[in-house]
Short mmCIF file of C-alpha atoms in Angstrom, two decimals:
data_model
loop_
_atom_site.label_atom_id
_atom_site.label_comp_id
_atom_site.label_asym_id
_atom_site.label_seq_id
_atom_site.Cartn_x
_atom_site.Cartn_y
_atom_site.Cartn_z
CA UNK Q 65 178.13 -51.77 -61.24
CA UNK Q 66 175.97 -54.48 -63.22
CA UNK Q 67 176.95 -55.26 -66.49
CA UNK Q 68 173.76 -54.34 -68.96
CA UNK Q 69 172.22 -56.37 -71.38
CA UNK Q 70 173.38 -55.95 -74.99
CA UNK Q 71 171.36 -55.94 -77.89
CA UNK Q 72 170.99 -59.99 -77.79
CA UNK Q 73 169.89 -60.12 -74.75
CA UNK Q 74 173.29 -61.22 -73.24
CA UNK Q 75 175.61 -59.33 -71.35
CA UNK Q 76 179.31 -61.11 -71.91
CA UNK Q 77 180.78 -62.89 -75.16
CA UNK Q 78 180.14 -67.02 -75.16
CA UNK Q 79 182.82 -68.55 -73.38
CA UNK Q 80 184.64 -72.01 -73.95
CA UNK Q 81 181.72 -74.42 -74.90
CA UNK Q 82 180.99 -77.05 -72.12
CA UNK Q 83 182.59 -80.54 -73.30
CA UNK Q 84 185.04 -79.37 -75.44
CA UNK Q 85 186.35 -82.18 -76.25
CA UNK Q 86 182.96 -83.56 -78.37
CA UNK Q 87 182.18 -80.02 -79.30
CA UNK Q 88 180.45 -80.12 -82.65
CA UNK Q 89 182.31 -83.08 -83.21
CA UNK Q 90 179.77 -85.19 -84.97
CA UNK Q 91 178.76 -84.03 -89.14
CA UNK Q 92 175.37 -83.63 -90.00
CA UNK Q 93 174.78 -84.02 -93.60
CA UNK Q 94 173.83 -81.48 -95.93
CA UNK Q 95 172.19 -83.35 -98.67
CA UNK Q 96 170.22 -86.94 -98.78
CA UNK Q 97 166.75 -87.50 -97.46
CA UNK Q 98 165.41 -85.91 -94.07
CA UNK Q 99 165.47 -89.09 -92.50
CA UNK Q 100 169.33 -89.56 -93.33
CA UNK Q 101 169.50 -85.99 -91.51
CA UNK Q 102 167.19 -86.60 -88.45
CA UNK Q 103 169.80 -90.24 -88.15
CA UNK Q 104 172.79 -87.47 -87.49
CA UNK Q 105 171.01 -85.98 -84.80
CA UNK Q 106 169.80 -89.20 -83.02
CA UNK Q 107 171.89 -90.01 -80.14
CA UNK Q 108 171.77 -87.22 -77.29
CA UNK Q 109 167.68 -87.64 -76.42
CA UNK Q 110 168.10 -91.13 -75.56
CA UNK Q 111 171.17 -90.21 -73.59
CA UNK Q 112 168.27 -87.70 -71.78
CA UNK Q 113 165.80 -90.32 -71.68
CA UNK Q 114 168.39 -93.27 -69.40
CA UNK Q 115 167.42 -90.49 -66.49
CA UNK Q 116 163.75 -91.14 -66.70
CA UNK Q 117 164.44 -94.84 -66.33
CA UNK Q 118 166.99 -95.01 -63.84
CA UNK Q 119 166.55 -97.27 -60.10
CA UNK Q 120 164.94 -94.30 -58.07
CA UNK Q 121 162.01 -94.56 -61.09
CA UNK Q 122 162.12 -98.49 -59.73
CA UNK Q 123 161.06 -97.84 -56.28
CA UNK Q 124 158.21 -95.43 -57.28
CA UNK Q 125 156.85 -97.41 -59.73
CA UNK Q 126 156.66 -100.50 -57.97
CA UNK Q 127 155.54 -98.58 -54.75
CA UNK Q 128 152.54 -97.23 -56.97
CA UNK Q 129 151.66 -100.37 -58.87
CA UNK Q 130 151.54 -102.69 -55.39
CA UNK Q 131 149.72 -100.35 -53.64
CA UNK Q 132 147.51 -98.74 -56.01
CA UNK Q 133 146.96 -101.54 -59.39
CA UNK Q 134 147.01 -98.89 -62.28
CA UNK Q 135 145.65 -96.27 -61.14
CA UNK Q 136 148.74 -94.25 -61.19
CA UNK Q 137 149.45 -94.64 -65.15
CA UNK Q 138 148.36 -91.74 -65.98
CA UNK Q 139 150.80 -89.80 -63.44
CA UNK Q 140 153.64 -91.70 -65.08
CA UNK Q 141 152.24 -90.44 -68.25
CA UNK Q 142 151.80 -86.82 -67.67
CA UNK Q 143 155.21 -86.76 -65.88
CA UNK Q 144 156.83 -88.31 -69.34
CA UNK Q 145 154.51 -85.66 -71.49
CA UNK Q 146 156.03 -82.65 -68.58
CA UNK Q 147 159.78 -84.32 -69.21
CA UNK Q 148 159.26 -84.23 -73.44
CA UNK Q 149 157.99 -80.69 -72.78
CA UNK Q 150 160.92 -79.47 -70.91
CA UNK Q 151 163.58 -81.29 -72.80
CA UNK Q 152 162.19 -80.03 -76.33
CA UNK Q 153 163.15 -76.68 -74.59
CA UNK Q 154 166.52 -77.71 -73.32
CA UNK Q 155 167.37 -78.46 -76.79
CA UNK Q 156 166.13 -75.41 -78.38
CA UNK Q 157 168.22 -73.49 -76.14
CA UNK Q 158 171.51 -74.85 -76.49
CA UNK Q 159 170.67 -75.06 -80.11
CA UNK Q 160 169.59 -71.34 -80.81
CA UNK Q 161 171.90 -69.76 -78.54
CA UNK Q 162 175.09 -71.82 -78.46
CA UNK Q 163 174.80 -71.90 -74.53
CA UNK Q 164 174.07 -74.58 -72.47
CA UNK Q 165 171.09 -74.28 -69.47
CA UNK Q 166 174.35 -73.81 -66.54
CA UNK Q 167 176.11 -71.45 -69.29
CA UNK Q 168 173.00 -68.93 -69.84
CA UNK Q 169 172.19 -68.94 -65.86
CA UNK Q 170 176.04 -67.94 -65.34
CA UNK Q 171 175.13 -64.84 -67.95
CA UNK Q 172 172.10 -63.85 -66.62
CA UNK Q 173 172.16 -64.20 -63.09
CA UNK Q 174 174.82 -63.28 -60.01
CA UNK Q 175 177.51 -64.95 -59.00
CA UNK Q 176 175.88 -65.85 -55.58
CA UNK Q 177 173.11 -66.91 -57.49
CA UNK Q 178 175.07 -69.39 -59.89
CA UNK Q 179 177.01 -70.78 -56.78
CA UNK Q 180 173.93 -71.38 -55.16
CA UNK Q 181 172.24 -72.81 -58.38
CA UNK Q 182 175.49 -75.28 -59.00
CA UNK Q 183 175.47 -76.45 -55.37
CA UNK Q 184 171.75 -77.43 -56.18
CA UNK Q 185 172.15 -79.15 -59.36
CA UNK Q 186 175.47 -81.12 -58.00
CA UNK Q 187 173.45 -82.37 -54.79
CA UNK Q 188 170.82 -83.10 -57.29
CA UNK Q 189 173.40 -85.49 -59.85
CA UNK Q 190 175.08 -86.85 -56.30
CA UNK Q 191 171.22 -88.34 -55.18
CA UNK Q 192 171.14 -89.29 -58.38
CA UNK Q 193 174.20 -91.32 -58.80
CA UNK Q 194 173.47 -92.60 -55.16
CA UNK Q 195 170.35 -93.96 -57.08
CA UNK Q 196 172.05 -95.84 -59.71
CA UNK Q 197 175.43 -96.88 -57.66
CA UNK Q 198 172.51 -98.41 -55.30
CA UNK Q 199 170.85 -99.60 -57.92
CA UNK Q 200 173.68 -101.48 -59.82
CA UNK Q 201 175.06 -102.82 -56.25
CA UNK Q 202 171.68 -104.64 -55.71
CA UNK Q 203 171.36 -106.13 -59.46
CA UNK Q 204 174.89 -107.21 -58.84
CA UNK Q 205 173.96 -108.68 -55.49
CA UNK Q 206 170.71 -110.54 -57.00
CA UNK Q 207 172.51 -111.97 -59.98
CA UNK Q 208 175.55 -113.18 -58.88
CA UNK Q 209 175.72 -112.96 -54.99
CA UNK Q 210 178.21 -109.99 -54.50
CA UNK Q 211 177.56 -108.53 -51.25
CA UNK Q 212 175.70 -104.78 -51.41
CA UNK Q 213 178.97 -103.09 -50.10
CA UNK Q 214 181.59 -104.94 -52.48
CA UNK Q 215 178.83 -103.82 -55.31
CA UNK Q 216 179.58 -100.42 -54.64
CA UNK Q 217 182.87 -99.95 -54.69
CA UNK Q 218 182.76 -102.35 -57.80
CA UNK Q 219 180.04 -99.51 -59.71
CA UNK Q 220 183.41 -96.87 -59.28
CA UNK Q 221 185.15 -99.27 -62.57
CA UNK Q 222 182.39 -97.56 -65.00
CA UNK Q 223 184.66 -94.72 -64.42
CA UNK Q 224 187.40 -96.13 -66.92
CA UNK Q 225 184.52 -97.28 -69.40
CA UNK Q 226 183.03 -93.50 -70.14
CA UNK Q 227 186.65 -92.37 -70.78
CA UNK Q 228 187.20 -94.90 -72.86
CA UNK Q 229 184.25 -94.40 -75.16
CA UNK Q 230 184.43 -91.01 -75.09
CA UNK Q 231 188.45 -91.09 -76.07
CA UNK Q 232 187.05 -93.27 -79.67
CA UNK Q 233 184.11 -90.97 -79.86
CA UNK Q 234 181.00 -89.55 -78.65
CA UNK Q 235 179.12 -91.67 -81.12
CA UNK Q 236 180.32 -94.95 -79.00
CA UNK Q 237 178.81 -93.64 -76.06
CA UNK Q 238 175.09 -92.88 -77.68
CA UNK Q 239 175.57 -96.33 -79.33
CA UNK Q 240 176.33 -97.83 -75.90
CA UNK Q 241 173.08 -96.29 -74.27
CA UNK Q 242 171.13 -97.32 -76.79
CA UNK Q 243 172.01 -100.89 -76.50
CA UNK Q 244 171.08 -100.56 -72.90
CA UNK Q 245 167.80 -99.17 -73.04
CA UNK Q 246 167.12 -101.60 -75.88
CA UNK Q 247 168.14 -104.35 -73.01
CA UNK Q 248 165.99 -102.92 -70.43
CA UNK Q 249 162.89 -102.58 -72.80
CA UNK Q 250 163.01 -106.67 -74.08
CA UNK Q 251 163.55 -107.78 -70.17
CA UNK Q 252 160.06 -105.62 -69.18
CA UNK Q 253 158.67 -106.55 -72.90
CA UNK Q 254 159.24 -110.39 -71.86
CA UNK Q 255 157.72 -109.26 -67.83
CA UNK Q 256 154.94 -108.14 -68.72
CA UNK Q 257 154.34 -110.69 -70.90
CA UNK Q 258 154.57 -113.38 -68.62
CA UNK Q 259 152.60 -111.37 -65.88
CA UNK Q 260 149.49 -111.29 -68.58
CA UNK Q 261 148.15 -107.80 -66.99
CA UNK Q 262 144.17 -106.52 -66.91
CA UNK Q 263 144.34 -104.81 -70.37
CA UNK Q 264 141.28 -103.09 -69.69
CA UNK Q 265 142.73 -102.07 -66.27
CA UNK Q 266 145.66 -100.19 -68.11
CA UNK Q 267 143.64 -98.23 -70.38
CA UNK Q 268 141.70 -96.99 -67.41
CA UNK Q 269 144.81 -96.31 -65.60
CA UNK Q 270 146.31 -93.98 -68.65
CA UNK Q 271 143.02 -91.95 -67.78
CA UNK Q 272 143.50 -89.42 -65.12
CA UNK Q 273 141.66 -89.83 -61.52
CA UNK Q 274 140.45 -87.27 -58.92
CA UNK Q 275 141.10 -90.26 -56.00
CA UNK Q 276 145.05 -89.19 -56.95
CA UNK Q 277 144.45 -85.68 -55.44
CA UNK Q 278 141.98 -86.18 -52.81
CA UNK Q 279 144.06 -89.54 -51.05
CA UNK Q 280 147.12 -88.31 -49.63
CA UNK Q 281 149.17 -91.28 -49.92
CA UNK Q 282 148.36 -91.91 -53.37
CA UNK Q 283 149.19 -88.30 -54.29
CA UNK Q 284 152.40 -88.80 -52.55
CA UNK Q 285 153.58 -91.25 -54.34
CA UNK Q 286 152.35 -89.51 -57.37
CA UNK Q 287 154.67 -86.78 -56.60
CA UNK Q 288 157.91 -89.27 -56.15
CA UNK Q 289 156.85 -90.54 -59.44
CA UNK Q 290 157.22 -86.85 -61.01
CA UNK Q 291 160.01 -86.19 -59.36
CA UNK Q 292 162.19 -89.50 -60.18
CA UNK Q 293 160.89 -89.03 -63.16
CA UNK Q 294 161.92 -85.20 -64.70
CA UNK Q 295 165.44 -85.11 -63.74
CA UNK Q 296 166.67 -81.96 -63.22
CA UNK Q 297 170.34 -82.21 -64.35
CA UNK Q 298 168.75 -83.49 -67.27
CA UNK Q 299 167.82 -79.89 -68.75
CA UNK Q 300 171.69 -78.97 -68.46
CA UNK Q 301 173.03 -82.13 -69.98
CA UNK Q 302 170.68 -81.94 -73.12
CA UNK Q 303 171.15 -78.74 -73.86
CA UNK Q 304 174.72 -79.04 -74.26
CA UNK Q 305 175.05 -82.26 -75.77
CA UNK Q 306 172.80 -81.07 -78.61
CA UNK Q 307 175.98 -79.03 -79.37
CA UNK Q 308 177.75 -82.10 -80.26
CA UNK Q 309 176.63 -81.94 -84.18
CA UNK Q 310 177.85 -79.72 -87.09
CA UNK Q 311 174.20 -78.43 -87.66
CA UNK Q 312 175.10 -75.16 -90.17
CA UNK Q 313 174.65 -72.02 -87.47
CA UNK Q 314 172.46 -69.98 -90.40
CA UNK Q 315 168.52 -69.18 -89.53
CA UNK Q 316 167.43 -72.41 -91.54
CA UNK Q 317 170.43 -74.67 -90.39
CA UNK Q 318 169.55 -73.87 -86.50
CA UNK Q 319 165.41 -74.23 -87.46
CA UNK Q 320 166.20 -77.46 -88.86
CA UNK Q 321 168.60 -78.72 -85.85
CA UNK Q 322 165.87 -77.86 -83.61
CA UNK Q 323 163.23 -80.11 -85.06
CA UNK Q 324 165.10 -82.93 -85.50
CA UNK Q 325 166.34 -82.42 -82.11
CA UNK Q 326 162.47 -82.22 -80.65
CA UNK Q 327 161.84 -85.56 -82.73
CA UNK Q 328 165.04 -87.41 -81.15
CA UNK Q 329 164.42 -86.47 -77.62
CA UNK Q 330 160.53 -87.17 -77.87
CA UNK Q 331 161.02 -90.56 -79.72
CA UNK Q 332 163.41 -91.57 -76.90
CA UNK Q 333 161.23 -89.81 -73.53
CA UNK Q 334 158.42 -92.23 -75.23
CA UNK Q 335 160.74 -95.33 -74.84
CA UNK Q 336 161.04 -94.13 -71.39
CA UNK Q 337 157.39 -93.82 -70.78
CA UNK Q 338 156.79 -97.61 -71.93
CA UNK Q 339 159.92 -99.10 -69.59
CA UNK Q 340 158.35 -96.32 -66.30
CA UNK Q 341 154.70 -97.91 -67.78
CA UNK Q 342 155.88 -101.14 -68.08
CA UNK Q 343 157.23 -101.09 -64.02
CA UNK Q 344 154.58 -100.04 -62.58
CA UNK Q 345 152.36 -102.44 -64.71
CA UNK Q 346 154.37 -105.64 -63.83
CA UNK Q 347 153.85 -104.06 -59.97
CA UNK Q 348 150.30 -103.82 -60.28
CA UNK Q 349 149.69 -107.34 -62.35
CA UNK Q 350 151.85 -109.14 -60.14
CA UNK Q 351 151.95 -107.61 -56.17
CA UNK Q 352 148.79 -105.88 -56.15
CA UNK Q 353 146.31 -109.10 -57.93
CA UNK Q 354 148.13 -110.98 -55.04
CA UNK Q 355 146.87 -108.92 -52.10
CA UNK Q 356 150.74 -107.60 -51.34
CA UNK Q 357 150.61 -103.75 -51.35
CA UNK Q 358 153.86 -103.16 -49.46
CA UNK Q 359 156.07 -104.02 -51.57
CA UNK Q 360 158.22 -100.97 -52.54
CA UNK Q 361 161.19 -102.44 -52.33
CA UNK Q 362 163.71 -103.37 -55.77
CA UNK Q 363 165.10 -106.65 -53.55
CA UNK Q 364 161.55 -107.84 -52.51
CA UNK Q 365 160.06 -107.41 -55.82
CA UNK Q 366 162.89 -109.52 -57.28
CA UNK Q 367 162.44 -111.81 -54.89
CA UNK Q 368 158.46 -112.39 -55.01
CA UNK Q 369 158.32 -112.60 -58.81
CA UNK Q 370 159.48 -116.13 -58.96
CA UNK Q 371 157.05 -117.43 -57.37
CA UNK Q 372 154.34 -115.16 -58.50
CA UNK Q 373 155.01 -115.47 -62.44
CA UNK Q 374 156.09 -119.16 -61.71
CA UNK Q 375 159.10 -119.03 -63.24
CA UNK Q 376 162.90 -117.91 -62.47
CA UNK Q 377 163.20 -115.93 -65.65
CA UNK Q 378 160.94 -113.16 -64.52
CA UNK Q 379 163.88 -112.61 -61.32
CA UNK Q 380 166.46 -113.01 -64.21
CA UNK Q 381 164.81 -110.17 -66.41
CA UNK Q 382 163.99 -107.92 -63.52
CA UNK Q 383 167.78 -107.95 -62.05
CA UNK Q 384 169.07 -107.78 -65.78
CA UNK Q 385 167.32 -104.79 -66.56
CA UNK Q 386 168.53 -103.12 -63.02
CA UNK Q 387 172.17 -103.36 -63.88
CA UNK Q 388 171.43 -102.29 -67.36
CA UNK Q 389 169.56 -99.04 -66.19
CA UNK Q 390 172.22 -98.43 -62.86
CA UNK Q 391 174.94 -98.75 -65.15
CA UNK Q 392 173.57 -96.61 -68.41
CA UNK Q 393 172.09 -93.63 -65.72
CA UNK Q 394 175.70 -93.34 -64.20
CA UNK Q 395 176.76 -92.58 -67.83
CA UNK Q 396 174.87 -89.59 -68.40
CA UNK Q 397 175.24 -88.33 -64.63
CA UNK Q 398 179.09 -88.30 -65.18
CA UNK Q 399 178.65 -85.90 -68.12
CA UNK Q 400 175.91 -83.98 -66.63
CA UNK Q 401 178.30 -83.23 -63.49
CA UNK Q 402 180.80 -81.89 -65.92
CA UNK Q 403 179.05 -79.50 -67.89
CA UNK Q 404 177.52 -77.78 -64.80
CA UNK Q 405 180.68 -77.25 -63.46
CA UNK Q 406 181.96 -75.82 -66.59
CA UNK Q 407 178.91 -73.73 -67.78
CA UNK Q 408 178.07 -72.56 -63.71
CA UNK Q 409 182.09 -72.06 -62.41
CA UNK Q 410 184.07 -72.26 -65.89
CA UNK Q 411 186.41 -74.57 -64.12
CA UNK Q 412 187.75 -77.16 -66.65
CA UNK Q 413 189.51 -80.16 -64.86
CA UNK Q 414 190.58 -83.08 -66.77
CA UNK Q 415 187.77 -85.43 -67.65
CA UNK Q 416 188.78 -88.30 -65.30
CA UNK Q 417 189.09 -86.10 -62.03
CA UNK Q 418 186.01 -84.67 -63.06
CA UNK Q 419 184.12 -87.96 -63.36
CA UNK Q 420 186.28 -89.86 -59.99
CA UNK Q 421 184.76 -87.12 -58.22
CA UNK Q 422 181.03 -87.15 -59.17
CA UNK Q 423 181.87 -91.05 -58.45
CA UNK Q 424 183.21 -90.13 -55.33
CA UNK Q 425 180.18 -88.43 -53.80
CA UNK Q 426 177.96 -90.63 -54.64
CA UNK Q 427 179.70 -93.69 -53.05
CA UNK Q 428 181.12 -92.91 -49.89
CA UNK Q 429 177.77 -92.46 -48.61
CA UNK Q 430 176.49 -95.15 -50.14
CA UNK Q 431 179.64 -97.25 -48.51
CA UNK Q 432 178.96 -95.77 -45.27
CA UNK Q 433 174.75 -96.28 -45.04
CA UNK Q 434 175.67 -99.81 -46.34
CA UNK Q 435 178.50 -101.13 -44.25
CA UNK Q 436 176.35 -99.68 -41.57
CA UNK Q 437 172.75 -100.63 -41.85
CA UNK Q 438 172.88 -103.10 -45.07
CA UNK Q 439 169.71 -103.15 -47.15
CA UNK Q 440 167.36 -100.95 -45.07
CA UNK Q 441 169.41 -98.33 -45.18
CA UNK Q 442 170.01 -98.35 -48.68
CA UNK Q 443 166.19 -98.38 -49.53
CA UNK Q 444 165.96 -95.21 -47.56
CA UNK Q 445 168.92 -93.61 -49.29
CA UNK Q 446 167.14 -94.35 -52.43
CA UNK Q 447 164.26 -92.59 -51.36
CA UNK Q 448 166.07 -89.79 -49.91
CA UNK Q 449 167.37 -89.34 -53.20
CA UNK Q 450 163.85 -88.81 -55.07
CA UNK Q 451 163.18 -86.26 -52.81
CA UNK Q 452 166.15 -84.30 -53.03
CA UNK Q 453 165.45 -84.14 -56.80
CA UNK Q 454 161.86 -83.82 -56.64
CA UNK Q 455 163.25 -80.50 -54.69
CA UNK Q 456 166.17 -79.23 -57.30
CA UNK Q 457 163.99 -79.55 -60.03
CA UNK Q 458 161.90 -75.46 -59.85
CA UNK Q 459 165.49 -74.29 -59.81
CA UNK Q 460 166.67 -75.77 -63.06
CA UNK Q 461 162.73 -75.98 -65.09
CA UNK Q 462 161.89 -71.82 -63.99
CA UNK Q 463 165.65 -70.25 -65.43
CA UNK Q 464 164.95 -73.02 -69.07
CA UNK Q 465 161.40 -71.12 -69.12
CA UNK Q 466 162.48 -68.00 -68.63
CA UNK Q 467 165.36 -68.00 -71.04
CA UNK Q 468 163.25 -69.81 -73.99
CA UNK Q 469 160.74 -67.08 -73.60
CA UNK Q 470 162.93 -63.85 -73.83
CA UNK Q 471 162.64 -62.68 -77.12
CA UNK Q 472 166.44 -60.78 -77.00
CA UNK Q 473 167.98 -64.07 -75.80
CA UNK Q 474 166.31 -66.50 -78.18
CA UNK Q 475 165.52 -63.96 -81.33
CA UNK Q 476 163.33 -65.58 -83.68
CA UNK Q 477 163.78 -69.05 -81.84
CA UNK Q 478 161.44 -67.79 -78.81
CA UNK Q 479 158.52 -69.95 -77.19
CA UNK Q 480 155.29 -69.21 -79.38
CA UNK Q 481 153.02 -67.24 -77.18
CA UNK Q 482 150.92 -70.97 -76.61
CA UNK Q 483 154.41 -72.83 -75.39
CA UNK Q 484 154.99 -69.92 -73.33
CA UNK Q 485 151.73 -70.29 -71.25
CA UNK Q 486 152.48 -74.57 -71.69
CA UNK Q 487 155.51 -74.08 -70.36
CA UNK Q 488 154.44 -71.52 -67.41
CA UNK Q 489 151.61 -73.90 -66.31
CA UNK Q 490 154.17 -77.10 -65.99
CA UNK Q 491 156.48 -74.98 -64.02
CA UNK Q 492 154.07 -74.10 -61.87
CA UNK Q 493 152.47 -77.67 -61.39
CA UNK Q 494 156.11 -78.83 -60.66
CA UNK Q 495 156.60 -75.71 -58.25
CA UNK Q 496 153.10 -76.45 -56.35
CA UNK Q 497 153.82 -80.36 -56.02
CA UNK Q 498 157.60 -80.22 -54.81
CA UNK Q 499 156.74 -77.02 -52.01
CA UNK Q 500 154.00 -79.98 -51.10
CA UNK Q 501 156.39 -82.88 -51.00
CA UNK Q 502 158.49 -80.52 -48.83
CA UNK Q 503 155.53 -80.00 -46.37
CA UNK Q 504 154.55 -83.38 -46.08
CA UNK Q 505 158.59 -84.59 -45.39
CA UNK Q 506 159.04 -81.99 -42.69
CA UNK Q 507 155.97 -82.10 -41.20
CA UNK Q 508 153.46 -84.91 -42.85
#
């Protein structure tokens, strides 16, 4: 017989939180200033926001800015505004309920349901991690000549690096990411500097065009953009690691938690939108001024913008900034792989296994496609791995929606009745484009 709903909305008892180990680990303070509050919470959006920057955004980006100029800004802006949108609710979740995204689906839905929802969202952190172990491997190969296979294996040693961090402290690994992003946003800072882009040309770019929906490559591309740009495993990851601080679990302590948590994640998904920005800019100010409009390609594009910025530190930057985002993406994939297993199968392994494996799947293809068919195959991987997120993602952004509007889940925490429709009306845009995308792959 099913098991009914109790009076909350839930039907079992929370379980085991999802990484135990950093579990409301981190104090929040109870006195001082709001800013030396909303400092304690600042950490787990940026963690989010190395996702929206990772090497499958790369491919898009540059695909879009060679091909189209600007044009496609304003795509890369409404995906960000969609990803700050969905993340805000992520974080209200885990906050408000004490259950991750992977936790509440195992509650709410059956178990063939859950299997079939965690085989989704672990094919969808295994393309992604194929993105960033591909990703790394070619920065590695740029910069300093290692071949593309020996770069793969090599990406496995990053591994030893999250356990470390996370042994000293969960605070380590934010810091870490941080550090990162702030690497990746001075390289494209520099880039686009040196690539002096049409100013005017970017402002009209921000400002949405009907060409994007009535030009069918254009609007494919826009739809790799979304989807390498709202990561699915994303949802579960944030609303767990917003766990990590001692927020007080009254009415006003979880109120307060929330909106500093909806500052940090924005703040960071903004970051994101001026490195995905800054891409596709460099793309279009570089590749598409000079008549080349096929370049979709990371080693091409490192390649060509010697020559066309007329100096080697625009190759420098551009490969620097690739090993920063492979190696900062595979951080928060690691983690992400953990708590779905966890919150969807409540099977705890020890955090090594746990992370050797999610390393595991994504390189032995990559090892195989690369020993075989070197760097062609490896750009088609990459895109493979767009589209097989672009696909997850209605299966992770409809149960978030659901659950943040059900007033005996969420209590007084539920969607307002104008987030509710918000949030209905980007589900559905995500639902319409990806069943699209899915046409035009099988049959397109």
């Amino acid at each position: 017989m099913p098991i009914e709903e109790r009076s909350d909305g839930w039907k079992q008892d929370r379980k085991q939180p999802s990484l135990q180990e950093v579990h409301r680990s981190l104090k929040v303070p109870t006195t001082g200033s709001w800013f030396r509050k909303f400092l304690a919470f600042v950490g787990p959006g940026y963690l989010v926001a190395v996702g929206y920057m990772d090497p499958g955004n790369w491919a898009t980006d540059i695909a879009g800015g060679s091909l189209f100029g600007y044009t496609l800004l304003s795509v890369v802006m409404l995906s960000n505004l969609m990803a700050i949108l969905l993340q805000a609710l992520a974080g209200k979740l885990g906050i408000a309920t004490g259950r991750d995204l992977a936790q509440a689906c195992r509650d709410h839905y059956s178990k063939p349901v859950n299997l079939g929802l965690w085989f989704l969202c672990e094919l969808a952190i295994a393309a992604c991690d194929l993105a960033e172990v591909i990703g790394a491997a070619v920065a590695l190969n740029l910069l300093f000549g290692i071949p593309l296979l020996y770069g793969v294996i090599l990406t496995a040693i990053d591994v030893v690096l999250i356990l470390f961090l996370q042994n000293k402290g969960f605070r380590y690994i934010e810091a870490l990411v941080i550090i990162l992003i702030v690497t990746i946003g001075g390289c494209f800072a520099v880039e686009m500097f040196l690539s002096k882009p049409d100013m005017l040309g970017i402002a009209k770019g921000f400002v949405p065009n009907a060409e994007i929906l009535s030009n069918p490559e254009m609007l494919y591309i826009a739809i790799g953009i979304l989807g390498a740009t709202v990561m699915p495993h994303n949802l579960y990851l944030h609303s767990s690691i917003v766990q990590t601080r001692q927020f007080s679990l009254t009415s006003r302590g979880k109120r307060e938690a929330i909106r500093y948590a909806t500052m940090d994640s924005t703040i960071a998904l903004l970051f994101a939108l001026f490195i995905n920005a800054g891409i596709l800019i460099l793309s279009a100010a570089t590749f598409h001024r000079a008549g080349m409009t096929d370049v979709a390609d990371i080693n091409d594009a490192y390649h060509l913008l010697t020559p066309l910025l007329g100096t080697t530190l625009g190759s420098i930057l551009f490969g620097v900034a690739l090993l920063a985002s492979g190696q900062n993406s595979t951080l928060t994939g690691t983690l992400a792989g953990q708590i779905v297993m966890e919150g969807f199968l409540n099977i705890r392994m020890k955090p090594w296994i746990r992370r050797l494996l999610t390393r595991l799947i994504a390189i032995i293809p990559a090892v195989i496609v690369t020993a075989m068919y070197g760097e062609s195959g490896t750009a088609q991987l990459l895109i493979l791995s767009q589209v097989i997120l672009s696909l997850q993602l209605s299966f992770a952004v409809v149960p978030l929606v659901k659950f943040t509007n059900d007033k005996n889940k969420m209590g007084e925490f539920v969607n307002p009745l104008w987030l509710k429709i918000l949030a209905w009306i980007v589900a559905g845009i995500i639902m319409v484009l990806n069943a699209y995308l899915l046409f035009q792959t099988i049959f397109g």
